[in-house]
Amino acid sequence: MRTVDEHRSAALALGAALTPVRVPLLEALGCVLAEEVTAAWPLPSFDNTSMDGYAVRAVDLEGAAEQSPVSLRVIDDVAAGHLPSRAVEPGSAVRIMTGARIPAGADAVVPVEWTDGGIEVVSVSRAPDAGAHVRLRGEDVREGDPLVPAGTIVTSRQIALLAAAGRGDVLVHPRPRVAVLSTGDELVEPGQPLEEGRIADSNSFMLMAAVTEAGGIPHRAGPVRDDEAALRAALELEAQRSDLIISTGGVSMGAYDTVKAVLSQTGSVEFVKVAMQPGMPQGLGRVGATPIITLPGNPVSAYVSFEVFARPLIRRMRGCSWVDRARIDARCGRAFTSPAGKTQFARVTVEADDEGVTALPEGAQGSHILGGLARAQALAVIPPEVTRIEQGDRLELIDLSPDD
Ligand code: AMP
Ligand code: MG
């Protein structure tokens, strides 16, 4: 049997960061930057005022106070986006709005609140320090400075900086297009009535959502019936239009395990047992040049194996340098058992208090228990040699909270 780490390494080896493409700035959201963007000009790009008020020479207002206001001639009026037409001379001021360029000669801005708001002559009742309320050219970013390093996952905050620096497009690794292919004669569309013996195709909906959460672009390629010709046709189509195929079902020892039957013939997919619970039967390889991960059909097995094998590969294809979820140190709140010789991924809820994080295992840990999976906030990783976890024992958790 293969270890979880061995199979994870094999999964990661199936793909690399996708070839960068240039996209309009907003389409870069959530993508990994594939170039280092440097500033083509400084930010701010010119000295400007941070307040509505009057541009002045600080020296003219020395001693200005409530009891001894100083009057200045107002010689110009500048709004944001417009240029001053006159320089400030001794005894004069320029009325100025937030973001407008500081006129020559001025070295400070008096906020309108310190004045009588005069249009032709302004009376100032407080003295500004030199430099007050002036935002200096280049004080944020200097020309040529690195703005955002390659490898950064672009969020709204980087988009703000890139836009301010005048970038209309950027080079990013594209999100991988992932085909989600469920298999099984028993599957019915969610929302449709269930006939006797049939079940809703929850796996493909779960995986569509999980691929999106992992930063991929999913498309639903199934469900495909347990029919070899139909499955072969679906796989050939998806191999042409996808960066990755993820299937569920049909990989165990049953008589109608079509995925295994079809892909064993091509020789480019290996089917193995991985020492884990849930999720023992696994497969991975290629259909043509396209990587495929074949997940087991049981819903909890499919989820856990997606988390452990497929999610890291999707993140690698996105160009993320960090492909794993955050891990949390916790202590066990209720004793439970784990199978010998297998890594268990126990579904747990978590409680945090002054002492730290306590993990409580869901009562039922079967690979069909979707209620427990939905309630779980983390997966406790129990190593193969551990068979019993006592209350108070340390646990390592994979945090399932939503992330980038
Ligand atoms: P299989 O590996 O195809 O034998 O499936 C194992 C178990 O998972 C069976 O109980 C299936 O009915 C169930 N299963 C397979 N595919 C799905 C799916 N897409 N959604 C929900 N359950 C599934
Ligand atoms: Mg099946």
PDB file of N, CA and C in Angstrom, residues 302-334:
ATOM      1  N   ALA A 302     -14.412  10.943  -1.293  1.00  0.00           N
ATOM      2  CA  ALA A 302     -14.151  11.839  -2.424  1.00  0.00           C
ATOM      3  C   ALA A 302     -13.689  13.201  -1.903  1.00  0.00           C
ATOM      4  N   TYR A 303     -14.370  13.704  -0.864  1.00  0.00           N
ATOM      5  CA  TYR A 303     -13.998  15.022  -0.330  1.00  0.00           C
ATOM      6  C   TYR A 303     -12.583  15.003   0.237  1.00  0.00           C
ATOM      7  N   VAL A 304     -12.322  14.023   1.106  1.00  0.00           N
ATOM      8  CA  VAL A 304     -11.011  13.977   1.773  1.00  0.00           C
ATOM      9  C   VAL A 304      -9.909  13.784   0.732  1.00  0.00           C
ATOM     10  N   SER A 305     -10.133  12.901  -0.242  1.00  0.00           N
ATOM     11  CA  SER A 305      -9.055  12.713  -1.232  1.00  0.00           C
ATOM     12  C   SER A 305      -8.900  13.940  -2.122  1.00  0.00           C
ATOM     13  N   PHE A 306      -9.988  14.651  -2.388  1.00  0.00           N
ATOM     14  CA  PHE A 306      -9.832  15.926  -3.110  1.00  0.00           C
ATOM     15  C   PHE A 306      -8.925  16.858  -2.308  1.00  0.00           C
ATOM     16  N   GLU A 307      -9.228  16.987  -1.001  1.00  0.00           N
ATOM     17  CA  GLU A 307      -8.445  17.886  -0.141  1.00  0.00           C
ATOM     18  C   GLU A 307      -6.966  17.518  -0.140  1.00  0.00           C
ATOM     19  N   VAL A 308      -6.698  16.224  -0.059  1.00  0.00           N
ATOM     20  CA  VAL A 308      -5.323  15.791   0.173  1.00  0.00           C
ATOM     21  C   VAL A 308      -4.521  15.689  -1.125  1.00  0.00           C
ATOM     22  N   PHE A 309      -5.180  15.332  -2.236  1.00  0.00           N
ATOM     23  CA  PHE A 309      -4.435  15.102  -3.483  1.00  0.00           C
ATOM     24  C   PHE A 309      -4.736  16.130  -4.579  1.00  0.00           C
ATOM     25  N   ALA A 310      -6.021  16.457  -4.772  1.00  0.00           N
ATOM     26  CA  ALA A 310      -6.374  17.288  -5.932  1.00  0.00           C
ATOM     27  C   ALA A 310      -6.175  18.778  -5.653  1.00  0.00           C
ATOM     28  N   ARG A 311      -6.545  19.203  -4.443  1.00  0.00           N
ATOM     29  CA  ARG A 311      -6.431  20.636  -4.136  1.00  0.00           C
ATOM     30  C   ARG A 311      -4.989  21.146  -4.251  1.00  0.00           C
ATOM     31  N   PRO A 312      -4.014  20.393  -3.691  1.00  0.00           N
ATOM     32  CA  PRO A 312      -2.632  20.867  -3.862  1.00  0.00           C
ATOM     33  C   PRO A 312      -2.227  20.949  -5.336  1.00  0.00           C
ATOM     34  N   LEU A 313      -2.684  20.011  -6.159  1.00  0.00           N
ATOM     35  CA  LEU A 313      -2.320  20.055  -7.587  1.00  0.00           C
ATOM     36  C   LEU A 313      -2.952  21.275  -8.268  1.00  0.00           C
ATOM     37  N   ILE A 314      -4.209  21.551  -7.951  1.00  0.00           N
ATOM     38  CA  ILE A 314      -4.862  22.726  -8.542  1.00  0.00           C
ATOM     39  C   ILE A 314      -4.086  23.988  -8.155  1.00  0.00           C
ATOM     40  N   ARG A 315      -3.701  24.074  -6.880  1.00  0.00           N
ATOM     41  CA  ARG A 315      -2.957  25.264  -6.443  1.00  0.00           C
ATOM     42  C   ARG A 315      -1.586  25.334  -7.116  1.00  0.00           C
ATOM     43  N   ARG A 316      -0.945  24.191  -7.310  1.00  0.00           N
ATOM     44  CA  ARG A 316       0.337  24.215  -8.021  1.00  0.00           C
ATOM     45  C   ARG A 316       0.127  24.715  -9.455  1.00  0.00           C
ATOM     46  N   MET A 317      -0.929  24.247 -10.119  1.00  0.00           N
ATOM     47  CA  MET A 317      -1.176  24.677 -11.503  1.00  0.00           C
ATOM     48  C   MET A 317      -1.492  26.174 -11.560  1.00  0.00           C
ATOM     49  N   ARG A 318      -2.101  26.700 -10.498  1.00  0.00           N
ATOM     50  CA  ARG A 318      -2.351  28.150 -10.423  1.00  0.00           C
ATOM     51  C   ARG A 318      -1.060  28.936 -10.236  1.00  0.00           C
ATOM     52  N   GLY A 319       0.011  28.233  -9.851  1.00  0.00           N
ATOM     53  CA  GLY A 319       1.284  28.923  -9.632  1.00  0.00           C
ATOM     54  C   GLY A 319       1.512  29.298  -8.177  1.00  0.00           C
ATOM     55  N   CYS A 320       0.672  28.785  -7.268  1.00  0.00           N
ATOM     56  CA  CYS A 320       0.843  29.106  -5.843  1.00  0.00           C
ATOM     57  C   CYS A 320       2.115  28.440  -5.324  1.00  0.00           C
ATOM     58  N   SER A 321       2.916  29.187  -4.582  1.00  0.00           N
ATOM     59  CA  SER A 321       4.108  28.554  -4.008  1.00  0.00           C
ATOM     60  C   SER A 321       3.709  27.739  -2.786  1.00  0.00           C
ATOM     61  N   TRP A 322       2.586  28.071  -2.178  1.00  0.00           N
ATOM     62  CA  TRP A 322       2.123  27.376  -0.983  1.00  0.00           C
ATOM     63  C   TRP A 322       0.850  26.621  -1.358  1.00  0.00           C
ATOM     64  N   VAL A 323       0.915  25.283  -1.360  1.00  0.00           N
ATOM     65  CA  VAL A 323      -0.240  24.519  -1.871  1.00  0.00           C
ATOM     66  C   VAL A 323      -1.082  23.907  -0.751  1.00  0.00           C
ATOM     67  N   ASP A 324      -0.594  23.972   0.493  1.00  0.00           N
ATOM     68  CA  ASP A 324      -1.305  23.297   1.578  1.00  0.00           C
ATOM     69  C   ASP A 324      -2.175  24.232   2.383  1.00  0.00           C
ATOM     70  N   ARG A 325      -3.169  23.668   3.009  1.00  0.00           N
ATOM     71  CA  ARG A 325      -3.988  24.434   3.941  1.00  0.00           C
ATOM     72  C   ARG A 325      -3.214  24.657   5.236  1.00  0.00           C
ATOM     73  N   ALA A 326      -3.678  25.660   5.997  1.00  0.00           N
ATOM     74  CA  ALA A 326      -3.072  25.914   7.307  1.00  0.00           C
ATOM     75  C   ALA A 326      -3.344  24.725   8.238  1.00  0.00           C
ATOM     76  N   ARG A 327      -2.377  24.430   9.087  1.00  0.00           N
ATOM     77  CA  ARG A 327      -2.550  23.379  10.098  1.00  0.00           C
ATOM     78  C   ARG A 327      -2.733  24.044  11.470  1.00  0.00           C
ATOM     79  N   ILE A 328      -3.525  23.397  12.303  1.00  0.00           N
ATOM     80  CA  ILE A 328      -3.795  23.946  13.641  1.00  0.00           C
ATOM     81  C   ILE A 328      -3.392  22.900  14.672  1.00  0.00           C
ATOM     82  N   ASP A 329      -2.725  23.351  15.757  1.00  0.00           N
ATOM     83  CA  ASP A 329      -2.451  22.472  16.902  1.00  0.00           C
ATOM     84  C   ASP A 329      -3.666  22.476  17.803  1.00  0.00           C
ATOM     85  N   ALA A 330      -4.139  21.296  18.179  1.00  0.00           N
ATOM     86  CA  ALA A 330      -5.322  21.246  19.040  1.00  0.00           C
ATOM     87  C   ALA A 330      -5.134  20.142  20.067  1.00  0.00           C
ATOM     88  N   ARG A 331      -6.074  20.099  21.032  1.00  0.00           N
ATOM     89  CA  ARG A 331      -6.080  18.911  21.894  1.00  0.00           C
ATOM     90  C   ARG A 331      -7.424  18.245  21.744  1.00  0.00           C
ATOM     91  N   CYS A 332      -7.385  16.936  21.964  1.00  0.00           N
ATOM     92  CA  CYS A 332      -8.565  16.112  21.718  1.00  0.00           C
ATOM     93  C   CYS A 332      -9.580  16.306  22.850  1.00  0.00           C
ATOM     94  N   GLY A 333     -10.820  16.565  22.510  1.00  0.00           N
ATOM     95  CA  GLY A 333     -11.853  16.790  23.526  1.00  0.00           C
ATOM     96  C   GLY A 333     -12.623  15.533  23.885  1.00  0.00           C
ATOM     97  N   ARG A 334     -12.502  14.494  23.076  1.00  0.00           N
ATOM     98  CA  ARG A 334     -13.228  13.249  23.346  1.00  0.00           C
ATOM     99  C   ARG A 334     -12.444  12.103  22.702  1.00  0.00           C
TER     100      ARG A 334
END
